mmCIF file of C-alpha atoms in Angstrom:
data_model
loop_
_atom_site.group_PDB
_atom_site.id
_atom_site.type_symbol
_atom_site.label_atom_id
_atom_site.label_comp_id
_atom_site.label_asym_id
_atom_site.label_seq_id
_atom_site.Cartn_x
_atom_site.Cartn_y
_atom_site.Cartn_z
ATOM 1 C CA MET A 1 10.572 -7.378 6.556
ATOM 2 C CA ALA A 2 13.631 -6.507 9.298
ATOM 3 C CA GLY A 3 16.865 -7.606 8.229
ATOM 4 C CA TRP A 4 17.651 -10.150 10.251
ATOM 5 C CA GLN A 5 14.193 -11.997 8.912
ATOM 6 C CA ARG A 6 15.431 -11.307 5.575
ATOM 7 C CA SER A 7 19.213 -12.770 6.268
ATOM 8 C CA THR A 8 17.816 -15.918 7.848
ATOM 9 C CA ALA A 9 14.721 -16.427 5.337
ATOM 10 C CA LEU A 10 18.009 -16.277 2.954
ATOM 11 C CA ALA A 11 20.182 -18.543 4.816
ATOM 12 C CA ALA A 12 17.323 -21.161 4.405
ATOM 13 C CA LEU A 13 16.844 -20.679 0.731
ATOM 14 C CA SER A 14 20.367 -20.558 0.266
ATOM 15 C CA ILE A 15 20.300 -24.419 2.530
ATOM 16 C CA ALA A 16 17.570 -25.442 0.782
ATOM 17 C CA LEU A 17 19.614 -24.959 -2.570
ATOM 18 C CA VAL A 18 22.475 -26.456 -1.630
ATOM 19 C CA VAL A 19 20.524 -29.774 0.124
ATOM 20 C CA ALA A 20 18.892 -29.819 -3.898
ATOM 21 C CA GLY A 21 21.888 -29.769 -5.358
ATOM 22 C CA CYS A 22 23.848 -32.474 -3.329
ATOM 23 C CA ALA A 23 20.184 -34.707 -3.535
ATOM 24 C CA SER A 24 21.116 -35.148 -7.149
ATOM 25 C CA ALA A 25 24.600 -36.036 -6.945
ATOM 26 C CA PRO A 26 25.708 -34.692 -10.260
ATOM 27 C CA VAL A 27 29.468 -33.005 -10.323
ATOM 28 C CA GLY A 28 28.502 -29.720 -11.581
ATOM 29 C CA PRO A 29 25.102 -27.597 -11.589
ATOM 30 C CA THR A 30 21.829 -29.068 -12.353
ATOM 31 C CA PRO A 31 19.423 -27.231 -14.224
ATOM 32 C CA GLU A 32 16.725 -27.498 -11.522
ATOM 33 C CA ALA A 33 19.745 -25.815 -8.979
ATOM 34 C CA ALA A 34 20.305 -22.992 -11.821
ATOM 35 C CA ALA A 35 16.283 -22.066 -11.814
ATOM 36 C CA LEU A 36 16.007 -22.204 -8.415
ATOM 37 C CA GLU A 37 19.259 -19.836 -7.845
ATOM 38 C CA ARG A 38 17.897 -17.680 -10.944
ATOM 39 C CA ARG A 39 14.379 -17.734 -8.611
ATOM 40 C CA LEU A 40 16.740 -16.661 -5.645
ATOM 41 C CA GLN A 41 18.080 -13.622 -7.231
ATOM 42 C CA ALA A 42 14.697 -12.322 -8.589
ATOM 43 C CA ALA A 43 13.494 -12.622 -5.227
ATOM 44 C CA GLU A 44 15.863 -10.875 -3.616
ATOM 45 C CA ALA A 45 15.920 -8.190 -6.163
ATOM 46 C CA ARG A 46 11.461 -7.848 -5.700
ATOM 47 C CA LEU A 47 12.629 -7.552 -2.228
ATOM 48 C CA ASP A 48 14.819 -5.561 -2.582
ATOM 49 C CA SER A 49 12.713 -3.137 -4.454
ATOM 50 C CA LEU A 50 9.740 -3.229 -1.956
ATOM 51 C CA GLU A 51 12.123 -2.467 0.373
ATOM 52 C CA ARG A 52 13.218 1.058 -0.949
ATOM 53 C CA PHE A 53 9.647 1.361 -1.919
ATOM 54 C CA VAL A 54 7.883 0.758 1.751
ATOM 55 C CA THR A 55 11.121 3.291 3.417
ATOM 56 C CA ALA A 56 10.545 5.702 0.195
ATOM 57 C CA VAL A 57 6.699 6.151 1.112
ATOM 58 C CA PRO A 58 6.465 8.739 4.120
ATOM 59 C CA ALA A 59 3.644 8.014 6.626
ATOM 60 C CA PRO A 60 0.570 9.949 6.009
ATOM 61 C CA PRO A 61 0.130 12.779 8.428
ATOM 62 C CA LEU A 62 -2.026 13.376 11.005
ATOM 63 C CA ARG A 63 -5.047 15.762 10.575
ATOM 64 C CA PRO A 64 -6.949 16.951 13.309
ATOM 65 C CA ARG A 65 -10.908 15.727 13.293
ATOM 66 C CA ASP A 66 -11.921 19.257 12.721
ATOM 67 C CA GLU A 67 -9.950 20.079 9.627
ATOM 68 C CA ILE A 68 -11.068 16.530 8.315
ATOM 69 C CA GLU A 69 -14.674 17.542 8.586
ATOM 70 C CA ALA A 70 -14.307 21.290 7.089
ATOM 71 C CA HIS A 71 -12.411 19.209 3.969
ATOM 72 C CA VAL A 72 -15.544 17.277 3.774
ATOM 73 C CA ARG A 73 -17.732 19.964 4.009
ATOM 74 C CA THR A 74 -15.798 22.235 1.114
ATOM 75 C CA LEU A 75 -16.033 19.093 -0.854
ATOM 76 C CA GLU A 76 -19.821 18.502 -0.430
ATOM 77 C CA ALA A 77 -20.334 21.850 -1.428
ATOM 78 C CA ARG A 78 -17.815 21.255 -4.587
ATOM 79 C CA ARG A 79 -19.749 18.189 -5.422
ATOM 80 C CA ALA A 80 -23.117 20.391 -5.677
ATOM 81 C CA GLU A 81 -21.960 22.994 -7.397
ATOM 82 C CA MET A 82 -20.941 20.713 -9.901
ATOM 83 C CA LEU A 83 -23.967 18.273 -10.143
ATOM 84 C CA LEU A 84 -25.809 21.670 -11.718
ATOM 85 C CA ARG A 85 -23.886 20.558 -14.866
ATOM 86 C CA TYR A 86 -22.618 17.274 -14.728
ATOM 87 C CA THR A 87 -23.809 14.119 -14.270
ATOM 88 C CA PRO A 88 -22.293 12.353 -10.910
ATOM 89 C CA ALA A 89 -20.335 9.677 -13.802
ATOM 90 C CA HIS A 90 -18.560 12.875 -14.885
ATOM 91 C CA PRO A 91 -14.768 12.344 -14.217
ATOM 92 C CA ALA A 92 -14.417 15.419 -11.466
ATOM 93 C CA VAL A 93 -17.521 14.613 -9.946
ATOM 94 C CA ARG A 94 -16.112 10.862 -9.378
ATOM 95 C CA GLU A 95 -12.383 12.194 -8.281
ATOM 96 C CA ILE A 96 -14.481 14.231 -5.883
ATOM 97 C CA ASP A 97 -16.555 11.120 -4.560
ATOM 98 C CA LEU A 98 -13.168 9.022 -4.058
ATOM 99 C CA SER A 99 -11.728 12.264 -2.024
ATOM 100 C CA LEU A 100 -14.924 11.839 -0.034
ATOM 101 C CA ARG A 101 -15.019 8.178 0.614
ATOM 102 C CA LEU A 102 -11.423 8.523 1.950
ATOM 103 C CA LEU A 103 -11.792 11.440 4.166
ATOM 104 C CA ARG A 104 -14.690 9.489 5.828
ATOM 105 C CA LEU A 105 -12.302 6.247 6.138
ATOM 106 C CA GLN A 106 -10.104 8.710 8.067
ATOM 107 C CA LEU A 107 -13.217 10.312 10.182
ATOM 108 C CA GLU A 108 -13.946 6.354 10.555
ATOM 109 C CA VAL A 109 -10.211 5.205 11.770
ATOM 110 C CA LEU A 110 -10.402 8.528 14.180
ATOM 111 C CA ASP A 111 -13.658 7.044 15.747
ATOM 112 C CA GLN A 112 -12.424 3.841 16.129
ATOM 113 C CA ALA A 113 -8.658 5.018 17.501
ATOM 114 C CA ALA A 114 -10.817 6.830 20.043
ATOM 115 C CA LYS A 115 -12.886 3.873 21.363
ATOM 116 C CA ALA A 116 -10.208 1.494 20.951
ATOM 117 C CA PRO A 117 -8.953 1.006 25.076
ATOM 118 C CA LYS A 118 -5.992 2.216 26.078
#
């Protein structure tokens, strides 16, 4: 979320808290206003945490198609060797299957990008 969007959202929520507090007209803070303030603080903490996570995770490097295809061939060969000793349910075989699925998805994304109008 962009900084200005976050500021705008927090300002709107703060105004809502003030209006909620004024609507009941007691002198001190109401239990509802206190609960809303705690929820606001918790939401801000979660947002801060998510923003730190998003900025800490680097974008995956883009690899050329031939490199991805070579990796697929290597994993397919390794999987075939493993199946001589293990079943498809073995964790090592399942890990290779997952890697193959991810690589094939990358190839699909490359195909879609190549077909997209520029």
